[in-house]
mmCIF file of C-alpha atoms in Angstrom:
data_model
loop_
_atom_site.group_PDB
_atom_site.id
_atom_site.type_symbol
_atom_site.label_atom_id
_atom_site.label_comp_id
_atom_site.label_asym_id
_atom_site.label_seq_id
_atom_site.Cartn_x
_atom_site.Cartn_y
_atom_site.Cartn_z
ATOM 1 C CA MET A 1 -1.469 -6.436 13.872
ATOM 2 C CA LYS A 2 0.673 -9.583 13.741
ATOM 3 C CA ALA A 3 -0.103 -11.832 10.779
ATOM 4 C CA LYS A 4 -0.711 -14.915 12.952
ATOM 5 C CA ASP A 5 -3.218 -12.900 15.035
ATOM 6 C CA PHE A 6 -4.914 -11.657 11.935
ATOM 7 C CA LEU A 7 -5.261 -15.122 10.506
ATOM 8 C CA SER A 8 -6.480 -16.658 13.724
ATOM 9 C CA SER A 9 -9.004 -13.866 14.396
ATOM 10 C CA GLN A 10 -10.510 -13.928 10.877
ATOM 11 C CA THR A 11 -12.622 -17.000 11.348
ATOM 12 C CA SER A 12 -14.835 -16.055 8.339
ATOM 13 C CA LEU A 13 -11.886 -15.695 5.999
ATOM 14 C CA SER A 14 -12.495 -17.786 2.918
ATOM 15 C CA ALA A 15 -10.070 -20.462 1.913
ATOM 16 C CA GLY A 16 -9.095 -18.549 -1.185
ATOM 17 C CA LYS A 17 -8.237 -15.430 0.729
ATOM 18 C CA ARG A 18 -6.400 -17.334 3.434
ATOM 19 C CA ALA A 19 -4.308 -19.286 0.897
ATOM 20 C CA ARG A 20 -3.366 -16.116 -1.032
ATOM 21 C CA LEU A 21 -2.475 -14.183 2.144
ATOM 22 C CA VAL A 22 -0.403 -17.017 3.553
ATOM 23 C CA ARG A 23 1.519 -17.248 0.296
ATOM 24 C CA MET A 24 2.484 -13.606 0.432
ATOM 25 C CA LEU A 25 3.115 -13.549 4.183
ATOM 26 C CA TYR A 26 5.080 -16.724 4.586
ATOM 27 C CA GLU A 27 6.225 -18.144 1.203
ATOM 28 C CA TYR A 28 7.641 -14.992 -0.412
ATOM 29 C CA GLY A 29 9.439 -11.964 0.842
ATOM 30 C CA PRO A 30 10.795 -11.942 4.373
ATOM 31 C CA GLY A 31 8.648 -15.075 4.958
ATOM 32 C CA ASN A 32 8.074 -14.347 8.716
ATOM 33 C CA GLY A 33 4.510 -12.933 8.524
ATOM 34 C CA THR A 34 5.598 -9.547 7.208
ATOM 35 C CA LEU A 35 5.131 -8.009 3.804
ATOM 36 C CA LEU A 36 7.468 -6.095 1.536
ATOM 37 C CA LEU A 37 5.690 -4.988 -1.646
ATOM 38 C CA LEU A 38 7.076 -3.179 -4.669
ATOM 39 C CA PRO A 39 4.502 -0.903 -6.284
ATOM 40 C CA LEU A 40 4.674 0.261 -9.916
ATOM 41 C CA ASP A 41 1.431 2.223 -10.226
ATOM 42 C CA GLN A 42 3.180 5.558 -10.409
ATOM 43 C CA GLY A 43 3.398 5.580 -14.189
ATOM 44 C CA LEU A 44 -0.356 6.072 -14.380
ATOM 45 C CA GLU A 45 -0.720 8.069 -11.131
ATOM 46 C CA HIS A 46 2.236 10.468 -11.645
ATOM 47 C CA GLY A 47 3.226 10.048 -15.294
ATOM 48 C CA PRO A 48 6.627 9.135 -16.797
ATOM 49 C CA LEU A 49 8.406 11.897 -14.782
ATOM 50 C CA ASN A 50 9.214 9.379 -11.969
ATOM 51 C CA PHE A 51 11.493 7.568 -14.367
ATOM 52 C CA LEU A 52 13.550 10.617 -15.395
ATOM 53 C CA ASP A 53 16.130 10.226 -12.554
ATOM 54 C CA ASN A 54 16.671 6.530 -13.415
ATOM 55 C CA PRO A 55 15.702 5.907 -17.082
ATOM 56 C CA ALA A 56 16.444 2.230 -16.779
ATOM 57 C CA ALA A 57 13.416 1.956 -14.504
ATOM 58 C CA ALA A 58 11.118 2.979 -17.371
ATOM 59 C CA ASP A 59 11.464 -0.663 -18.615
ATOM 60 C CA THR A 60 8.986 -2.572 -16.501
ATOM 61 C CA ASN A 61 11.340 -5.644 -16.523
ATOM 62 C CA PHE A 62 13.516 -3.579 -14.121
ATOM 63 C CA GLN A 63 10.925 -3.685 -11.407
ATOM 64 C CA PHE A 64 9.896 -7.306 -11.937
ATOM 65 C CA LYS A 65 13.535 -8.443 -11.815
ATOM 66 C CA LEU A 66 14.071 -6.312 -8.649
ATOM 67 C CA ALA A 67 11.018 -7.789 -7.003
ATOM 68 C CA ILE A 68 12.252 -11.330 -7.629
ATOM 69 C CA GLU A 69 15.981 -10.793 -6.870
ATOM 70 C CA GLY A 70 15.235 -8.456 -4.028
ATOM 71 C CA ASN A 71 12.961 -11.115 -2.398
ATOM 72 C CA TYR A 72 9.797 -9.030 -2.263
ATOM 73 C CA SER A 73 6.396 -10.409 -1.120
ATOM 74 C CA GLY A 74 4.750 -9.117 -4.325
ATOM 75 C CA ILE A 75 4.648 -6.506 -7.049
ATOM 76 C CA ALA A 76 1.644 -4.151 -7.604
ATOM 77 C CA VAL A 77 0.869 -3.039 -11.196
ATOM 78 C CA HIS A 78 -2.071 -2.030 -13.292
ATOM 79 C CA VAL A 79 -3.657 -4.405 -15.758
ATOM 80 C CA GLY A 80 -1.701 -3.362 -18.849
ATOM 81 C CA LEU A 81 1.600 -3.997 -17.230
ATOM 82 C CA ALA A 82 0.288 -7.254 -15.707
ATOM 83 C CA GLU A 83 -0.860 -8.558 -19.110
ATOM 84 C CA LYS A 84 2.291 -7.454 -20.944
ATOM 85 C CA TYR A 85 5.026 -8.440 -18.434
ATOM 86 C CA PHE A 86 3.724 -10.737 -15.726
ATOM 87 C CA PRO A 87 3.301 -13.963 -17.745
ATOM 88 C CA GLN A 88 7.122 -14.418 -18.040
ATOM 89 C CA TYR A 89 7.521 -13.976 -14.265
ATOM 90 C CA ALA A 90 4.407 -15.881 -13.101
ATOM 91 C CA GLY A 91 5.097 -18.317 -10.294
ATOM 92 C CA ARG A 92 8.194 -16.371 -9.276
ATOM 93 C CA ILE A 93 6.586 -13.318 -7.582
ATOM 94 C CA PRO A 94 3.019 -12.791 -6.326
ATOM 95 C CA LEU A 95 0.987 -10.271 -8.246
ATOM 96 C CA VAL A 96 -1.159 -7.494 -6.733
ATOM 97 C CA LEU A 97 -3.384 -6.217 -9.499
ATOM 98 C CA LYS A 98 -4.274 -2.598 -9.036
ATOM 99 C CA ILE A 99 -7.867 -2.332 -10.372
ATOM 100 C CA ASN A 100 -8.515 1.457 -10.229
ATOM 101 C CA GLY A 101 -6.415 4.553 -10.874
ATOM 102 C CA LYS A 102 -6.287 8.021 -12.337
ATOM 103 C CA THR A 103 -3.786 10.504 -13.744
ATOM 104 C CA ASN A 104 -2.670 13.508 -11.672
ATOM 105 C CA VAL A 105 -3.615 15.946 -14.378
ATOM 106 C CA PRO A 106 -7.017 16.973 -12.888
ATOM 107 C CA SER A 107 -7.205 18.608 -9.461
ATOM 108 C CA ASP A 108 -7.556 16.372 -6.421
ATOM 109 C CA LYS A 109 -10.332 18.589 -4.942
ATOM 110 C CA LYS A 110 -12.905 16.080 -6.080
ATOM 111 C CA ALA A 111 -10.745 13.047 -6.382
ATOM 112 C CA LEU A 112 -12.091 9.714 -7.632
ATOM 113 C CA SER A 113 -10.207 6.695 -8.886
ATOM 114 C CA PRO A 114 -12.350 4.898 -11.517
ATOM 115 C CA LEU A 115 -12.109 1.152 -12.135
ATOM 116 C CA THR A 116 -9.589 0.094 -14.812
ATOM 117 C CA ALA A 117 -9.868 -3.664 -14.259
ATOM 118 C CA THR A 118 -11.925 -6.196 -12.349
ATOM 119 C CA VAL A 119 -11.459 -8.894 -9.796
ATOM 120 C CA ALA A 120 -12.089 -11.423 -12.513
ATOM 121 C CA ASP A 121 -9.060 -9.940 -14.343
ATOM 122 C CA ALA A 122 -7.031 -10.548 -11.171
ATOM 123 C CA VAL A 123 -8.107 -14.201 -11.046
ATOM 124 C CA ARG A 124 -7.381 -14.635 -14.757
ATOM 125 C CA LEU A 125 -3.904 -13.209 -14.345
ATOM 126 C CA GLY A 126 -3.029 -15.304 -11.327
ATOM 127 C CA ALA A 127 -2.981 -12.460 -8.789
ATOM 128 C CA ASP A 128 -2.746 -13.027 -5.082
ATOM 129 C CA ALA A 129 -4.468 -9.753 -4.183
ATOM 130 C CA ILE A 130 -6.073 -6.682 -5.650
ATOM 131 C CA GLY A 131 -5.292 -3.028 -4.847
ATOM 132 C CA TYR A 132 -8.020 -0.492 -4.613
ATOM 133 C CA THR A 133 -7.530 3.239 -4.053
ATOM 134 C CA LEU A 134 -10.216 4.887 -1.869
ATOM 135 C CA TYR A 135 -10.076 8.632 -1.378
ATOM 136 C CA VAL A 136 -11.180 9.233 2.160
ATOM 137 C CA GLY A 137 -13.021 12.566 2.474
ATOM 138 C CA SER A 138 -13.333 13.376 -1.176
ATOM 139 C CA PRO A 139 -16.579 15.062 -2.321
ATOM 140 C CA LYS A 140 -16.878 12.041 -4.659
ATOM 141 C CA GLN A 141 -16.825 9.712 -1.632
ATOM 142 C CA ALA A 142 -20.402 8.364 -2.188
ATOM 143 C CA GLN A 143 -19.534 7.272 -5.676
ATOM 144 C CA ASP A 144 -16.285 5.830 -4.428
ATOM 145 C CA PHE A 145 -18.068 3.788 -1.694
ATOM 146 C CA SER A 146 -20.580 2.423 -4.173
ATOM 147 C CA GLN A 147 -17.864 1.361 -6.613
ATOM 148 C CA TYR A 148 -15.933 -0.221 -3.779
ATOM 149 C CA LEU A 149 -18.980 -2.160 -2.605
ATOM 150 C CA GLU A 150 -19.153 -4.013 -5.869
ATOM 151 C CA VAL A 151 -15.473 -4.644 -5.800
ATOM 152 C CA ARG A 152 -15.753 -6.107 -2.368
ATOM 153 C CA ARG A 153 -18.590 -8.387 -3.352
ATOM 154 C CA GLU A 154 -16.525 -9.726 -6.265
ATOM 155 C CA ALA A 155 -13.437 -10.175 -4.108
ATOM 156 C CA GLU A 156 -15.450 -12.256 -1.605
ATOM 157 C CA LYS A 157 -16.904 -14.229 -4.504
ATOM 158 C CA TYR A 158 -13.436 -15.096 -5.843
ATOM 159 C CA GLY A 159 -11.548 -15.322 -2.512
ATOM 160 C CA MET A 160 -9.341 -12.394 -3.355
ATOM 161 C CA PRO A 161 -7.691 -10.299 -0.640
ATOM 162 C CA ILE A 162 -8.175 -6.494 -0.840
ATOM 163 C CA ILE A 163 -5.362 -4.055 -0.215
ATOM 164 C CA MET A 164 -6.876 -0.648 0.196
ATOM 165 C CA TRP A 165 -4.793 2.388 -0.766
ATOM 166 C CA ALA A 166 -6.609 4.623 1.838
ATOM 167 C CA TYR A 167 -5.740 8.139 0.832
ATOM 168 C CA PRO A 168 -7.238 11.273 2.358
ATOM 169 C CA ARG A 169 -8.081 13.721 -0.437
ATOM 170 C CA GLY A 170 -10.360 16.621 -1.237
ATOM 171 C CA GLU A 171 -11.125 20.153 -0.171
ATOM 172 C CA ALA A 172 -12.476 19.208 3.216
ATOM 173 C CA ILE A 173 -9.312 17.215 4.039
ATOM 174 C CA ASP A 174 -7.132 20.198 2.986
ATOM 175 C CA GLU A 175 -9.174 22.473 5.264
ATOM 176 C CA LYS A 176 -8.877 20.044 8.215
ATOM 177 C CA GLY A 177 -5.105 19.768 8.334
ATOM 178 C CA GLY A 178 -4.161 18.136 5.095
ATOM 179 C CA ARG A 179 -3.772 14.574 3.753
ATOM 180 C CA ASP A 180 -0.852 13.523 5.930
ATOM 181 C CA SER A 181 -2.124 14.996 9.186
ATOM 182 C CA ILE A 182 -2.644 12.587 12.088
ATOM 183 C CA TYR A 183 -6.367 13.282 11.866
ATOM 184 C CA ALA A 184 -6.568 12.349 8.164
ATOM 185 C CA VAL A 185 -4.324 9.236 8.272
ATOM 186 C CA ASP A 186 -5.928 7.949 11.433
ATOM 187 C CA TYR A 187 -9.386 8.348 9.855
ATOM 188 C CA ALA A 188 -8.206 6.586 6.714
ATOM 189 C CA ALA A 189 -6.894 3.645 8.771
ATOM 190 C CA ARG A 190 -10.259 3.321 10.505
ATOM 191 C CA VAL A 191 -12.229 3.565 7.234
ATOM 192 C CA ALA A 192 -10.295 0.649 5.737
ATOM 193 C CA GLU A 193 -11.199 -1.507 8.743
ATOM 194 C CA GLU A 194 -14.878 -0.327 8.580
ATOM 195 C CA LEU A 195 -15.172 -1.086 4.972
ATOM 196 C CA GLY A 196 -13.718 -4.607 5.048
ATOM 197 C CA ALA A 197 -10.206 -4.250 3.583
ATOM 198 C CA ASP A 198 -7.837 -7.024 4.466
ATOM 199 C CA ILE A 199 -4.739 -4.795 4.236
ATOM 200 C CA VAL A 200 -4.526 -0.978 4.295
ATOM 201 C CA LYS A 201 -1.788 1.143 2.706
ATOM 202 C CA ILE A 202 -1.321 4.475 4.459
ATOM 203 C CA ASN A 203 1.287 7.162 4.866
ATOM 204 C CA VAL A 204 3.250 7.779 8.097
ATOM 205 C CA PRO A 205 1.170 10.576 9.828
ATOM 206 C CA LYS A 206 2.475 14.075 10.597
ATOM 207 C CA ALA A 207 1.791 16.023 13.829
ATOM 208 C CA ALA A 208 -0.772 18.687 14.413
ATOM 209 C CA LYS A 209 -1.714 20.823 11.401
ATOM 210 C CA PRO A 210 -3.783 24.036 11.286
ATOM 211 C CA GLY A 211 -7.448 23.264 10.769
ATOM 212 C CA MET A 212 -7.403 19.786 12.420
ATOM 213 C CA PRO A 213 -10.252 18.981 14.816
ATOM 214 C CA GLU A 214 -9.372 20.316 18.283
ATOM 215 C CA SER A 215 -9.486 16.825 19.813
ATOM 216 C CA TYR A 216 -6.665 15.708 17.448
ATOM 217 C CA VAL A 217 -4.679 18.932 18.132
ATOM 218 C CA ARG A 218 -4.825 18.099 21.857
ATOM 219 C CA PHE A 219 -3.972 14.434 21.202
ATOM 220 C CA ALA A 220 -0.983 15.244 18.993
ATOM 221 C CA GLU A 221 0.477 17.771 21.391
ATOM 222 C CA GLY A 222 3.891 16.541 22.563
ATOM 223 C CA LYS A 223 3.597 13.236 20.663
ATOM 224 C CA THR A 224 6.579 11.865 18.729
ATOM 225 C CA GLU A 225 6.244 10.589 15.194
ATOM 226 C CA GLN A 226 6.568 7.094 16.598
ATOM 227 C CA GLN A 227 3.573 7.610 18.915
ATOM 228 C CA LEU A 228 1.509 8.970 16.042
ATOM 229 C CA THR A 229 2.480 5.945 13.921
ATOM 230 C CA ASP A 230 1.461 3.607 16.809
ATOM 231 C CA LYS A 231 -1.962 5.363 16.886
ATOM 232 C CA VAL A 232 -2.836 4.744 13.266
ATOM 233 C CA VAL A 233 -1.854 1.147 13.471
ATOM 234 C CA ALA A 234 -4.121 0.747 16.436
ATOM 235 C CA SER A 235 -6.961 2.464 14.596
ATOM 236 C CA ALA A 236 -6.714 -0.093 11.764
ATOM 237 C CA GLY A 237 -7.714 -2.817 14.291
ATOM 238 C CA ARG A 238 -7.895 -6.195 12.568
ATOM 239 C CA THR A 239 -6.637 -4.875 9.263
ATOM 240 C CA LEU A 240 -3.013 -5.475 8.290
ATOM 241 C CA VAL A 241 -1.074 -2.232 7.809
ATOM 242 C CA LEU A 242 1.446 -1.368 5.121
ATOM 243 C CA PHE A 243 3.149 2.045 5.293
ATOM 244 C CA SER A 244 4.184 3.635 2.016
ATOM 245 C CA GLY A 245 7.610 5.038 1.221
ATOM 246 C CA GLY A 246 6.609 8.181 -0.713
ATOM 247 C CA SER A 247 9.317 10.191 -2.406
ATOM 248 C CA LYS A 248 12.856 8.947 -2.563
ATOM 249 C CA VAL A 249 14.905 9.601 0.666
ATOM 250 C CA SER A 250 18.380 8.736 1.806
ATOM 251 C CA ASP A 251 19.280 5.150 2.842
ATOM 252 C CA GLU A 252 19.583 6.274 6.431
ATOM 253 C CA ASP A 253 16.162 7.999 6.511
ATOM 254 C CA LEU A 254 14.588 5.063 4.715
ATOM 255 C CA LEU A 255 15.915 2.510 7.217
ATOM 256 C CA THR A 256 14.837 4.688 10.145
ATOM 257 C CA LYS A 257 11.338 4.718 8.691
ATOM 258 C CA VAL A 258 11.316 0.966 8.344
ATOM 259 C CA GLU A 259 12.319 0.497 11.940
ATOM 260 C CA SER A 260 9.683 2.994 13.154
ATOM 261 C CA CYS A 261 6.909 1.474 11.126
ATOM 262 C CA MET A 262 7.678 -2.089 12.135
ATOM 263 C CA GLN A 263 8.090 -1.121 15.783
ATOM 264 C CA ALA A 264 4.582 0.349 15.620
ATOM 265 C CA GLY A 265 3.168 -2.974 14.697
ATOM 266 C CA ALA A 266 2.862 -2.592 10.952
ATOM 267 C CA THR A 267 2.656 -5.784 8.897
ATOM 268 C CA GLY A 268 5.077 -4.361 6.450
ATOM 269 C CA LEU A 269 5.971 -1.759 3.809
ATOM 270 C CA ILE A 270 5.168 -0.854 0.268
ATOM 271 C CA PHE A 271 8.157 0.986 -1.250
ATOM 272 C CA GLY A 272 8.350 1.892 -4.896
ATOM 273 C CA ARG A 273 10.207 5.093 -5.802
ATOM 274 C CA ASN A 274 12.564 4.627 -2.812
ATOM 275 C CA MET A 275 13.679 1.421 -4.546
ATOM 276 C CA TRP A 276 13.417 1.619 -8.283
ATOM 277 C CA GLN A 277 14.534 5.259 -8.581
ATOM 278 C CA ARG A 278 17.978 3.908 -7.503
ATOM 279 C CA PRO A 279 20.338 2.249 -9.906
ATOM 280 C CA TYR A 280 19.699 -1.507 -9.904
ATOM 281 C CA ASP A 281 22.633 -2.535 -7.721
ATOM 282 C CA GLN A 282 21.838 0.111 -5.178
ATOM 283 C CA ALA A 283 18.094 -0.913 -5.225
ATOM 284 C CA LEU A 284 19.118 -4.494 -4.403
ATOM 285 C CA ALA A 285 21.456 -3.375 -1.658
ATOM 286 C CA ILE A 286 18.921 -1.232 0.100
ATOM 287 C CA SER A 287 16.277 -3.999 -0.337
ATOM 288 C CA LYS A 288 18.652 -6.305 1.526
ATOM 289 C CA LYS A 289 19.058 -3.825 4.353
ATOM 290 C CA VAL A 290 15.298 -3.452 4.660
ATOM 291 C CA HIS A 291 15.011 -7.219 4.954
ATOM 292 C CA GLU A 292 17.576 -7.215 7.785
ATOM 293 C CA VAL A 293 15.470 -4.752 9.742
ATOM 294 C CA MET A 294 12.211 -6.663 9.057
ATOM 295 C CA ALA A 295 13.835 -9.957 10.153
ATOM 296 C CA ARG A 296 13.469 -8.778 13.763
ATOM 297 C CA TYR A 297 9.727 -8.472 13.486
ATOM 298 C CA GLY A 298 6.869 -10.650 12.321
ATOM 299 C CA SER A 299 5.365 -13.956 13.427
#
């Protein structure tokens, strides 16, 4: 959904949410109604192993400087990094405070991401949005929904936009095609809209997988990845869509992904490892190329 259409259609959007969204959409980053976010939640979610290929990136200043010099729309971090590093960069880059998280040590069969911070923390730190991970399909889904309900109430109270990391997880998801199947990602996009997220972060969907509901098997037959990507953007409705980058890929593959996602109607991209796992100069260079693609889209 185009940013201008989102803003005009959301007549009940509070002044606080609108101001924060406009700042990220039009005053930072590409500045044309698209979003390019740099996430650094992987240190908690994956552990320090993600920094082994580029040890310089273990210093959080690396990502903050990249976000500013690379002209990103915002940087997403957990509360500890926000408190320790963001003050020296405040006013130069929007902050997305990630308010829940977990390690990857336990199994994802009953995944739940507990709260690690609050919406009030986001306001105190000067954030322009919060990030919340919701595990669609997890056996812990009822607890997740209840936790999210309280977060949404607080976000409305403070005028804080919600970016939902809508991630299919759990045994049932694994049995029905897996977390990246078109069935799972499409469902996640719809859940974000149904639960009131302003922006949803999802993965690019894959084609038919064993175990998927038969209706999705039929739907996906003969479809290209582009058509599947179009479908999940449509399912998000009046929720802005960010596609994640995932594991590091080549420059060519990354730029192809950018083009495909933006062509599908995504609002933007949230690329972490694909950026900061590169040496700094290379990270800046690929960021510039991503901007060149995104310049052809937006509103």
